[in-house]
Structure formats: C-alpha cells, structure tokens
CSV table of C-alpha atoms and ligand atoms in Angstrom, one decimal:
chain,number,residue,atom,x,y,z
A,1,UNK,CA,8.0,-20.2,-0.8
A,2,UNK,CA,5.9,-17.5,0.2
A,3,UNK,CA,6.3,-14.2,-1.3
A,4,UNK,CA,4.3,-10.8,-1.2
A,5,UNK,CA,4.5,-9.1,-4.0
A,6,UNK,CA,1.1,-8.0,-5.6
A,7,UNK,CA,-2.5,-8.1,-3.7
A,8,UNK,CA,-3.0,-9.6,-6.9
A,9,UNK,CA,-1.2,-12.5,-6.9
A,10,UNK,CA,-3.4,-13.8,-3.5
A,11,UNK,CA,-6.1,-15.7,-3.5
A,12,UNK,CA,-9.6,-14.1,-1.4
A,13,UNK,CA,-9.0,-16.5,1.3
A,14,UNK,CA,-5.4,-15.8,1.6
A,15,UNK,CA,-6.0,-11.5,1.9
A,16,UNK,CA,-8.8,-12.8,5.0
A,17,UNK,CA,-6.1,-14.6,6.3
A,18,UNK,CA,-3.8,-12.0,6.3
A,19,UNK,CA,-6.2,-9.4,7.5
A,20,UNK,CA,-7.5,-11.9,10.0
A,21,UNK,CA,-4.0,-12.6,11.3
A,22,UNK,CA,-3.6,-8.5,11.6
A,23,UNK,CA,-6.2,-8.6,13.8
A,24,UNK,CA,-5.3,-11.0,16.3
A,25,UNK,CA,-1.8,-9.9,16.1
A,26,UNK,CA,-3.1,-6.5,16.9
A,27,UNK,CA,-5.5,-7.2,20.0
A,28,UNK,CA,-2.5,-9.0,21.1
A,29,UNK,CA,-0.3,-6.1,20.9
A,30,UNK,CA,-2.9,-4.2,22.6
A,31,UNK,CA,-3.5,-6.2,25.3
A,32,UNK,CA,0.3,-6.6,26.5
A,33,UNK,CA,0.5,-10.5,25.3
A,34,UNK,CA,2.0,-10.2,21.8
A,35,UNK,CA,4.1,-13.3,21.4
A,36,UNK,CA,7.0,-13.2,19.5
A,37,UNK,CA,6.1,-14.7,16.3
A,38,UNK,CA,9.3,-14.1,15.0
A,39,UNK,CA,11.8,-15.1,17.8
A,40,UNK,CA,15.6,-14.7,16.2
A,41,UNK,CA,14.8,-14.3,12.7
A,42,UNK,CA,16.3,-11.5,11.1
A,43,UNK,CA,14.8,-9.1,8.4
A,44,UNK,CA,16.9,-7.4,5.4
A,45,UNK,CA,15.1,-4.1,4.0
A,46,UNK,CA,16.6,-3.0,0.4
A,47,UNK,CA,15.6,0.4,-0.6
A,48,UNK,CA,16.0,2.3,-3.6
A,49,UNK,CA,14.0,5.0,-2.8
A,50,UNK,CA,13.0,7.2,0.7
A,51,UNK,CA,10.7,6.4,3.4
A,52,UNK,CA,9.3,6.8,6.7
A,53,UNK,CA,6.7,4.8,7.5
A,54,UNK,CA,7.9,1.5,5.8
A,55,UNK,CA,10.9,1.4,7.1
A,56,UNK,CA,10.3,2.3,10.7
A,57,UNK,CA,7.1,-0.2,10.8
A,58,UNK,CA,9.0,-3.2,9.7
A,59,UNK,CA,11.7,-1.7,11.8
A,60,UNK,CA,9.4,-2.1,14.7
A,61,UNK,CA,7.8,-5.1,13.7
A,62,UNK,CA,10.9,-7.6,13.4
A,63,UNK,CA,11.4,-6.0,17.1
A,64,UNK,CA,8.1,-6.5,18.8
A,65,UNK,CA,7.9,-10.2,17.2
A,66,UNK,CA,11.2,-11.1,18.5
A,67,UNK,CA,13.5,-10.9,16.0
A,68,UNK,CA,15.5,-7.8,14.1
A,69,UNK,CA,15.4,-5.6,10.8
A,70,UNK,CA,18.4,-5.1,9.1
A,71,UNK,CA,18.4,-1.3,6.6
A,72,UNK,CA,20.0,-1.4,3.7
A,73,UNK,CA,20.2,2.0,2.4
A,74,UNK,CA,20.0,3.0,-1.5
A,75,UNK,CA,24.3,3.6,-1.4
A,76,UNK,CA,25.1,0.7,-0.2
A,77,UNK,CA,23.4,-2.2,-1.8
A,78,UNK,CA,23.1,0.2,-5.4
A,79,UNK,CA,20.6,-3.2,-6.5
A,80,UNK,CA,21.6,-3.5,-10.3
A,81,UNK,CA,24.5,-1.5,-10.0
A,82,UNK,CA,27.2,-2.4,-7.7
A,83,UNK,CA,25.9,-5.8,-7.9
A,84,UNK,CA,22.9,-7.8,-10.2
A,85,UNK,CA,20.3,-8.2,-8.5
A,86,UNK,CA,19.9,-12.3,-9.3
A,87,UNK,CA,23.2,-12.1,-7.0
A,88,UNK,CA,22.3,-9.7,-4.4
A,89,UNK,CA,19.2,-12.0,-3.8
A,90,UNK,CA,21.4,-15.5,-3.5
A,91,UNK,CA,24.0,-13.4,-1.3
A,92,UNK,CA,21.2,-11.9,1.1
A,93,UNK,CA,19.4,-15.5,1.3
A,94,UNK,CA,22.9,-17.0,3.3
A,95,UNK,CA,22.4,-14.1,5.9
A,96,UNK,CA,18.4,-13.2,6.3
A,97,UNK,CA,15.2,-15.5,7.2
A,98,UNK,CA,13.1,-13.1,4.8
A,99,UNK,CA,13.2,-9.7,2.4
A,100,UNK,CA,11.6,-6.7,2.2
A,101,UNK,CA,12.4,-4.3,-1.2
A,102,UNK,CA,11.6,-0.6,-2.0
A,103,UNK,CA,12.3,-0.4,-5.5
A,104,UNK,CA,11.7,1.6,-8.9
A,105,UNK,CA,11.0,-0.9,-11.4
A,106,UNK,CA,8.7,-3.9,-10.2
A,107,UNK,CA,10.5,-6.3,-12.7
A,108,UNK,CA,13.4,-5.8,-10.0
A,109,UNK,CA,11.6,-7.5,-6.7
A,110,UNK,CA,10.0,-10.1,-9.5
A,111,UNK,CA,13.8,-10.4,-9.8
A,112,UNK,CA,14.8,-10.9,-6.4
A,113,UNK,CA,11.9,-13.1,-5.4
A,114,UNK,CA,12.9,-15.2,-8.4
A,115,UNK,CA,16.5,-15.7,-7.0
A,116,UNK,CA,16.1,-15.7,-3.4
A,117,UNK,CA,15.8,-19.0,-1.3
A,118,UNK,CA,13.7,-16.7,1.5
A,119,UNK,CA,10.2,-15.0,1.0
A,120,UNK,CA,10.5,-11.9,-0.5
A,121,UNK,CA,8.0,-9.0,0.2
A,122,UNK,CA,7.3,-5.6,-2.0
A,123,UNK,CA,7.5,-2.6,0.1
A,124,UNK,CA,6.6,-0.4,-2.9
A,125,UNK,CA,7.3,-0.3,-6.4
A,126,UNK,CA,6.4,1.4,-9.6
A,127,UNK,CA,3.4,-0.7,-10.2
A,128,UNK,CA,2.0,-1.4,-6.8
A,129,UNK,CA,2.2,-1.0,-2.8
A,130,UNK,CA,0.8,-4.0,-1.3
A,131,UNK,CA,1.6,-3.6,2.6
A,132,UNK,CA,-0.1,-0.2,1.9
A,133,UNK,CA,-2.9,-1.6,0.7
A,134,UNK,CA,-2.9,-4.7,3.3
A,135,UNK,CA,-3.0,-1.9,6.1
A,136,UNK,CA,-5.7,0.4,4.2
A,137,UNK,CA,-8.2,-2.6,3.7
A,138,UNK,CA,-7.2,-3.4,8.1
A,139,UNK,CA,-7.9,0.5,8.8
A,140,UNK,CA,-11.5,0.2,6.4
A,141,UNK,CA,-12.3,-3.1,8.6
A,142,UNK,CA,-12.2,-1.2,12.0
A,143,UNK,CA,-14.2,1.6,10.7
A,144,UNK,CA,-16.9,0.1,8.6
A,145,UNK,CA,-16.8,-3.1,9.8
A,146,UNK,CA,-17.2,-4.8,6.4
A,147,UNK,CA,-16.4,-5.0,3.1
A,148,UNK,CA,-19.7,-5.8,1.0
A,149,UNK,CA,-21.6,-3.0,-0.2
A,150,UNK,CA,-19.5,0.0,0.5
A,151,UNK,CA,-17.9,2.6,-2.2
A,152,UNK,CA,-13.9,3.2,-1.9
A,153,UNK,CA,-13.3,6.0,-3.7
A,154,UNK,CA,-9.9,7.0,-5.3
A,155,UNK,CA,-9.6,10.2,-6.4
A,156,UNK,CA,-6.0,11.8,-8.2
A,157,UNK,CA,-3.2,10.0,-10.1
A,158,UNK,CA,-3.3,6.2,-11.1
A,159,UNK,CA,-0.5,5.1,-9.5
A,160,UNK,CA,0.8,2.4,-7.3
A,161,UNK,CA,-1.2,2.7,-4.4
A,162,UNK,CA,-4.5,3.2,-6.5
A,163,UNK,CA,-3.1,-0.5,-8.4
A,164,UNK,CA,-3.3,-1.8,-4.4
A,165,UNK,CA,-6.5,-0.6,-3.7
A,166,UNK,CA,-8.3,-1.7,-7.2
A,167,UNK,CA,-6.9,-5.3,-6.6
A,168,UNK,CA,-7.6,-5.4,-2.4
A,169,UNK,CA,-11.7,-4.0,-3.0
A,170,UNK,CA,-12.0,-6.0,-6.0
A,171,UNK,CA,-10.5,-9.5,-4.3
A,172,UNK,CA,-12.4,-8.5,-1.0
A,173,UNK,CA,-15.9,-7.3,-3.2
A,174,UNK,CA,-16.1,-3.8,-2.3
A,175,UNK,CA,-17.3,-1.4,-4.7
A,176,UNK,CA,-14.2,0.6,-6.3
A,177,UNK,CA,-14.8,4.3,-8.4
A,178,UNK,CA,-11.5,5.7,-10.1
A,179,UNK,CA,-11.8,9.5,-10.8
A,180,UNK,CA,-8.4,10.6,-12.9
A,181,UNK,CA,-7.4,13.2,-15.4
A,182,UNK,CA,-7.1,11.4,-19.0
A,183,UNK,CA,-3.6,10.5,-19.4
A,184,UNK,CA,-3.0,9.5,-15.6
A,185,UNK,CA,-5.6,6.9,-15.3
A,186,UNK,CA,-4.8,3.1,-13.9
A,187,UNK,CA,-2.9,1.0,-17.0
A,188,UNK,CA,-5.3,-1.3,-19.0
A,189,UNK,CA,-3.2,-4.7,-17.8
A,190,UNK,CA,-4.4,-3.5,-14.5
A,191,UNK,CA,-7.7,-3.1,-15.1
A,192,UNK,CA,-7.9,-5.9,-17.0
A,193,UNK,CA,-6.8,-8.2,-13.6
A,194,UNK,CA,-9.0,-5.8,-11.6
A,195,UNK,CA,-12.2,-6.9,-13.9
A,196,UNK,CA,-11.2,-10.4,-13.5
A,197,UNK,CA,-11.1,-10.4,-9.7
A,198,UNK,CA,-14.0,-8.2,-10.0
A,199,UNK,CA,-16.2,-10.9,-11.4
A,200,UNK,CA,-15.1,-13.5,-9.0
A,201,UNK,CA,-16.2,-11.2,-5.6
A,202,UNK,CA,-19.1,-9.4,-7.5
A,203,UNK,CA,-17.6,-6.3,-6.8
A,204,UNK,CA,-18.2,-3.2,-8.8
A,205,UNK,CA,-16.0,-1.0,-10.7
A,206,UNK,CA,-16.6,2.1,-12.1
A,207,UNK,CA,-14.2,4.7,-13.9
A,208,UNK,CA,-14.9,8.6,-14.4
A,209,UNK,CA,-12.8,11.7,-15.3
A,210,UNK,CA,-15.5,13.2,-13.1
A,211,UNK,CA,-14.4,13.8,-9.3
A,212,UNK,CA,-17.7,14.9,-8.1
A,213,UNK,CA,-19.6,12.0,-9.4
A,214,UNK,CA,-16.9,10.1,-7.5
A,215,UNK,CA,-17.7,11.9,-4.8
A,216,UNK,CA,-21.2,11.1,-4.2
A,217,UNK,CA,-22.1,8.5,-1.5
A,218,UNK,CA,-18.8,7.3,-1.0
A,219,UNK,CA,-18.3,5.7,2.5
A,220,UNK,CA,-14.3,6.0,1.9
A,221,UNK,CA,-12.8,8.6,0.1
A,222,UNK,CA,-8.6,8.1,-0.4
A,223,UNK,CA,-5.9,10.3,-2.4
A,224,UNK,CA,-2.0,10.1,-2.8
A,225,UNK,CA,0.6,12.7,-4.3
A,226,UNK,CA,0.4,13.6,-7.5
A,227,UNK,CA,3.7,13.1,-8.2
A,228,UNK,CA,5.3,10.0,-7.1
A,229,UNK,CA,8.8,9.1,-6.4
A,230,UNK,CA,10.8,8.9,-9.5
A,231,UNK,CA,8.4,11.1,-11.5
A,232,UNK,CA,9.9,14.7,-10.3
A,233,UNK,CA,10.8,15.6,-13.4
A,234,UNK,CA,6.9,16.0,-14.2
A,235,UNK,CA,6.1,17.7,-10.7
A,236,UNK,CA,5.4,21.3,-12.3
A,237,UNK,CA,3.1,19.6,-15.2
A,238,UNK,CA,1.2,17.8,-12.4
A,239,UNK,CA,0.3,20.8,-10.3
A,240,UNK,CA,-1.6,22.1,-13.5
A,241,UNK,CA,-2.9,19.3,-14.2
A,242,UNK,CA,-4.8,18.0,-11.0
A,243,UNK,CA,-6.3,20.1,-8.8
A,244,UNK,CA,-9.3,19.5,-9.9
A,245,UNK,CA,-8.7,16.7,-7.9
A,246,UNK,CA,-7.8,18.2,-4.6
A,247,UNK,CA,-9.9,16.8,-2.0
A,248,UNK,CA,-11.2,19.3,0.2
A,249,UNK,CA,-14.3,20.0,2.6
A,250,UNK,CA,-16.5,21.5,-0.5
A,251,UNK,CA,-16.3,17.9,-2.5
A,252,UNK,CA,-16.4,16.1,0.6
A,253,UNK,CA,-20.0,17.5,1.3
A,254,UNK,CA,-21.3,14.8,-1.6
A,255,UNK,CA,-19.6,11.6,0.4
A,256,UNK,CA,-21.9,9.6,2.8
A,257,UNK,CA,-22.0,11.7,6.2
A,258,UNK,CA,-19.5,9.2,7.7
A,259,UNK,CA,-17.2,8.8,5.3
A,260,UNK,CA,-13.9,7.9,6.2
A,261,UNK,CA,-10.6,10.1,4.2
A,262,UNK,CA,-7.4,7.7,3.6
A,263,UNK,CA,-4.2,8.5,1.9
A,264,UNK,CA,-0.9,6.6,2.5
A,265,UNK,CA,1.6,10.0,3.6
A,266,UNK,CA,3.5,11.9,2.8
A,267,UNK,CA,0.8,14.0,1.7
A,268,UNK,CA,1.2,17.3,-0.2
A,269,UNK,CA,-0.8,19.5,2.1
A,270,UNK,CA,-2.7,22.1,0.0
A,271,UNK,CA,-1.9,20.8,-3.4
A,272,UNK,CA,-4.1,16.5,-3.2
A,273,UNK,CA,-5.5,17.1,0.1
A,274,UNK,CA,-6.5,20.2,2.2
A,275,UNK,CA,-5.5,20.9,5.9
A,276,UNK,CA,-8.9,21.2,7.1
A,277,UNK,CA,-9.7,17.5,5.5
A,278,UNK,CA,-6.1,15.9,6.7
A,279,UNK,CA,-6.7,17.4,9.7
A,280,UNK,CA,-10.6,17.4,10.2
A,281,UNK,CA,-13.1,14.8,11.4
A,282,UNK,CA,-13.5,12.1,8.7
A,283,UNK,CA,-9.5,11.8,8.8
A,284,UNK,CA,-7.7,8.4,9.6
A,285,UNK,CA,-4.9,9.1,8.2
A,286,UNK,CA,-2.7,8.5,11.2
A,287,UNK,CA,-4.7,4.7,11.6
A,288,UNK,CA,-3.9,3.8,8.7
A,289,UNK,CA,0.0,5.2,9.2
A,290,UNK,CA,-0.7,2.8,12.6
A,291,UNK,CA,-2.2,-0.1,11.0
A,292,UNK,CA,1.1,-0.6,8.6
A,293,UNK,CA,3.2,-1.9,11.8
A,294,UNK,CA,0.0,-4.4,12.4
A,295,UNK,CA,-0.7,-5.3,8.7
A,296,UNK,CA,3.1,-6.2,8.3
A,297,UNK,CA,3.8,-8.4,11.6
A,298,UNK,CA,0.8,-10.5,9.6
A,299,UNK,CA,2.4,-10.4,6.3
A,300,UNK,CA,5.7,-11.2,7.7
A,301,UNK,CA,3.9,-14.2,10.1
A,302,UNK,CA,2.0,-15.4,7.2
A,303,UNK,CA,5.5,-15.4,4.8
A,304,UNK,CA,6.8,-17.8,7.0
A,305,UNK,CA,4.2,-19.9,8.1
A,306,UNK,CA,4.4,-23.5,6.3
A,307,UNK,CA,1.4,-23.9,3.7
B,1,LIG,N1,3.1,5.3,2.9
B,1,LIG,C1,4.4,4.9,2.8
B,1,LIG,O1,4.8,3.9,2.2
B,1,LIG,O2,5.3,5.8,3.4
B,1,LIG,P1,6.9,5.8,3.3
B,1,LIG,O3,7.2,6.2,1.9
B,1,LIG,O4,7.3,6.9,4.3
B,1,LIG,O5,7.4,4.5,3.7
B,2,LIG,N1,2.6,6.9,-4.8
B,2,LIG,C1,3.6,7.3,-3.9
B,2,LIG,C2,3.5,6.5,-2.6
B,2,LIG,C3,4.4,6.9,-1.5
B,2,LIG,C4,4.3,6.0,-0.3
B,2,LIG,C5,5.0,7.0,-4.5
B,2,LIG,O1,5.2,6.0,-5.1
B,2,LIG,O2,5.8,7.9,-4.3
C-alpha cells in the first residue's frame, strides 16, 4: 500500500517520479488528451479543518481523471469523536478506492493510514503539507528549471509547510535557508531528518534569526501566515512578534534579480507578505495555487499504481 503522508517518508527517485508524473499529466491536460487515469474510482476527503484550494483541487482532479471526490465536512465525520478513527478508516475502506485527510494532529492520518485497506494521503496536518510541497517543488521546476544549485528561502514561522519544503529541497538537493524568530523555528526531530536527507543529495542547509541575510541571492523566496490553523489563540502575540519578517519590495531588493516569491494562500496581506510583492512581478503565487490540481492527479496516479 501506497500512502502519502510526509515528503519525508519517499525515497529521491520516488519525489522525481512523482514530479515527473505531474508533468506529463499536466502537458496532457494542456493539450486536450488527458486520459482518465482514474476511470470510476472514487475519492473520500476528511477534513477537520477549512480550505480552499485542497479541497476544490482534488475535487477537480478525481473529475478530470475520471472518477469522483467525495467531502466529508468537519460535522459530519467528527474523526475521533463521533467515531475512532481506527474505525472510521476500516468503514471508509468498504466504500472509497483511496483517502485524502485534513487534520490537526498528524498522529491522526498515521492513524488512518495504519487502519485503512486503501492508500491514504495527508492533505495537511500539524506537522507537514506534503501535496503543498509536491506542487511548490512542480511550480520551482517550470521556473528555474532545476533543482541543483539554487537557494529556497523560507522566511516566517516554522510550521508545516516550511517542514515540506526542508524535506522536498533537501531530498531533491537544493540549497534550503530558514530565517525565524527564536521560539518559532522548525522542531529539532525535523531538522534532524532534514540533515539526514541533506547528506544524501548534498544539499545545503542553513538556519538564521536573520531575514536579510536570508534574503541575499535567493533565487526563491516563500512565506506562509503566521498564525496557522489551530493556533488562533496566539494570533495577537504573533503580529508582534514577526514582522520583521514581512516580506516586502525593500527585502526583496537583496534576492537574485529573478527571484521567484511562493507562499501556499491564504495569505495575510499586509501583515507576512505585502500587496505590492503578492501582487508584483516575481509573484507565482497563483501557479503554484495551479500546480496543486497537477501535483495531486500525480500523487493520486502514483498511490495507485502497483509497485
Ligand atoms: N494552501 C492550501 O492548502 O490552501 P487551503 O487551506 O485553502 O486548502
Ligand atoms: N500553515 C498553514 C497552511 C495553510 C494552507 C496552516 O496550517 O494553517
């Protein structure tokens, strides 16, 4: 069984695979000829939390390959609640070729994956955002054209999406720079993985409470809220805390000339990122909101492909 649950847990070949596959999948789509990968099977999405993007795109997805995606708000399935989740797994395994979960704690979609007979895939949690990351590395791809050499930046809270992006550059050897407040940096387990992989694709790491040095010659400069979901309670502390942080046209002058600006939306406008930079000429922000329909066809092809 294949799940997706951390970038982590594949192998090098496996995220070229998958990227690959996104690729093809997305010429395809492009061109008019996408077949439909996915004729009849049916998707069930669990969330536990809001979204836009991840649940339309897989929405979409499970349509365009042929088959369907079935929602499953927060109310109805209440994971843990109303029901374990061991046995919401086992139940939703009779019904659905493959899962998708949105959930607080990670240990829940370890959970599910443990109990489901059907590949299980993490579309967010508390630790991680692997289909985020999947479509950020796609969206780097078409605008640098490689991997090797080049300086991702992250630059704001160490959260899930900045786990994704440590484990994607360092499997795939790009250069990764972390610039965080002390206190909201990445959690030592994480780096410790992200040193491991690190060593194994000669990629470089390097970790600074300094934005502007994390600035300079950066070819991809990416930022997420600094509060995210589930941490509201902390939302006023935050605001005081990061905006030296913000990224906005004055830091952006020490990047590379053609350096790209990511973030995964819903962004913050005017508190992580600035209009004029959301909005202005190193922006692909909306490819990358693009690329997560392509990324996931491949993650949901590749999930049930046989080895
Ligand atoms: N980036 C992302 O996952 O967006 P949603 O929360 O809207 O799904
Ligand atoms: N870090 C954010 C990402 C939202 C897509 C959160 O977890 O809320």
């Amino acid at each position: 069984m294949k799940h997706f649950l951390t970038l982590a847990d594949l192998t090098a070949a496996e995220m070229h695979h998958i990227l690959n596959l996104a690729v093809r999948i997305k010429q395809e789509w492009q061109a008019g000829n996408a077949p439909t990968y996915l004729k009849d099977k049916v998707l069930g999405m669990i969330f536990q939390k809001p979204s836009l993007r991840t649940r339309v795109s897989f929405d979409v997805a499970m349509l365009q390959l042929g088959g369907n995606g079935l929602y499953l708000s927060p109310n109805e399935i209440q994971l843990g609640k109303r029901e374990s989740v061991a046995d919401v797994a086992r139940v939703l395994s009779r019904y659905v070729n493959v899962l998708m979960a949105r959930v607080f704690a990670h240990e829940d979609i370890v959970e599910l994956a443990k109990y489901a007979g059907v590949p299980v895939i993490n579309g967010l949690s508390d630790y991680v955002h692997p289909c985020q990351g999947m479509a950020d590395f796609l969206t780097i791809l078409e605008h640098k054209g490689t991997f090797q050499g080049k300086k991702l930046t992250y630059v704001g809270d160490g959260n899930n999406v900045a786990t994704s992006l440590l484990f994607g550059a360092t499997l795939l050897g790009m250069d990764f720079t972390i610039a965080a407040p002390q206190g909201y940096g990445l959690h030592p387990a994480v780096w410790d993985m992200g040193r491991r992989l690190a060593a194994a694709s000669g990629a470089r790491i390097v970790v600074t409470y300094d934005p502007l040095e994390a600035f300079v010659d950066a070819d991809v400069i990416y930022t997420d809220t600094w509060t995210s979901m589930g941490q509201e309670a902390e939302t006023e502390l935050r605001r005081k805390v990061f905006p030296p942080y913000q990224v906005n046209e004055d830091k952006l002058r020490y990047a590379k000339e053609d350096v790209i600006v990511m973030h995964c939306l819903p962004a913050h406008r005017g508190e992580e990122i600035t209009d004029a930079v959301a909005d202005g000429p190193h922006s692909v922000l909306f490819d990358q909101a693009e690329n997560r329909l392509h990324a996931q066809k491949a993650i949901l092809v590749w999930c049930m492909e046989a080895d």
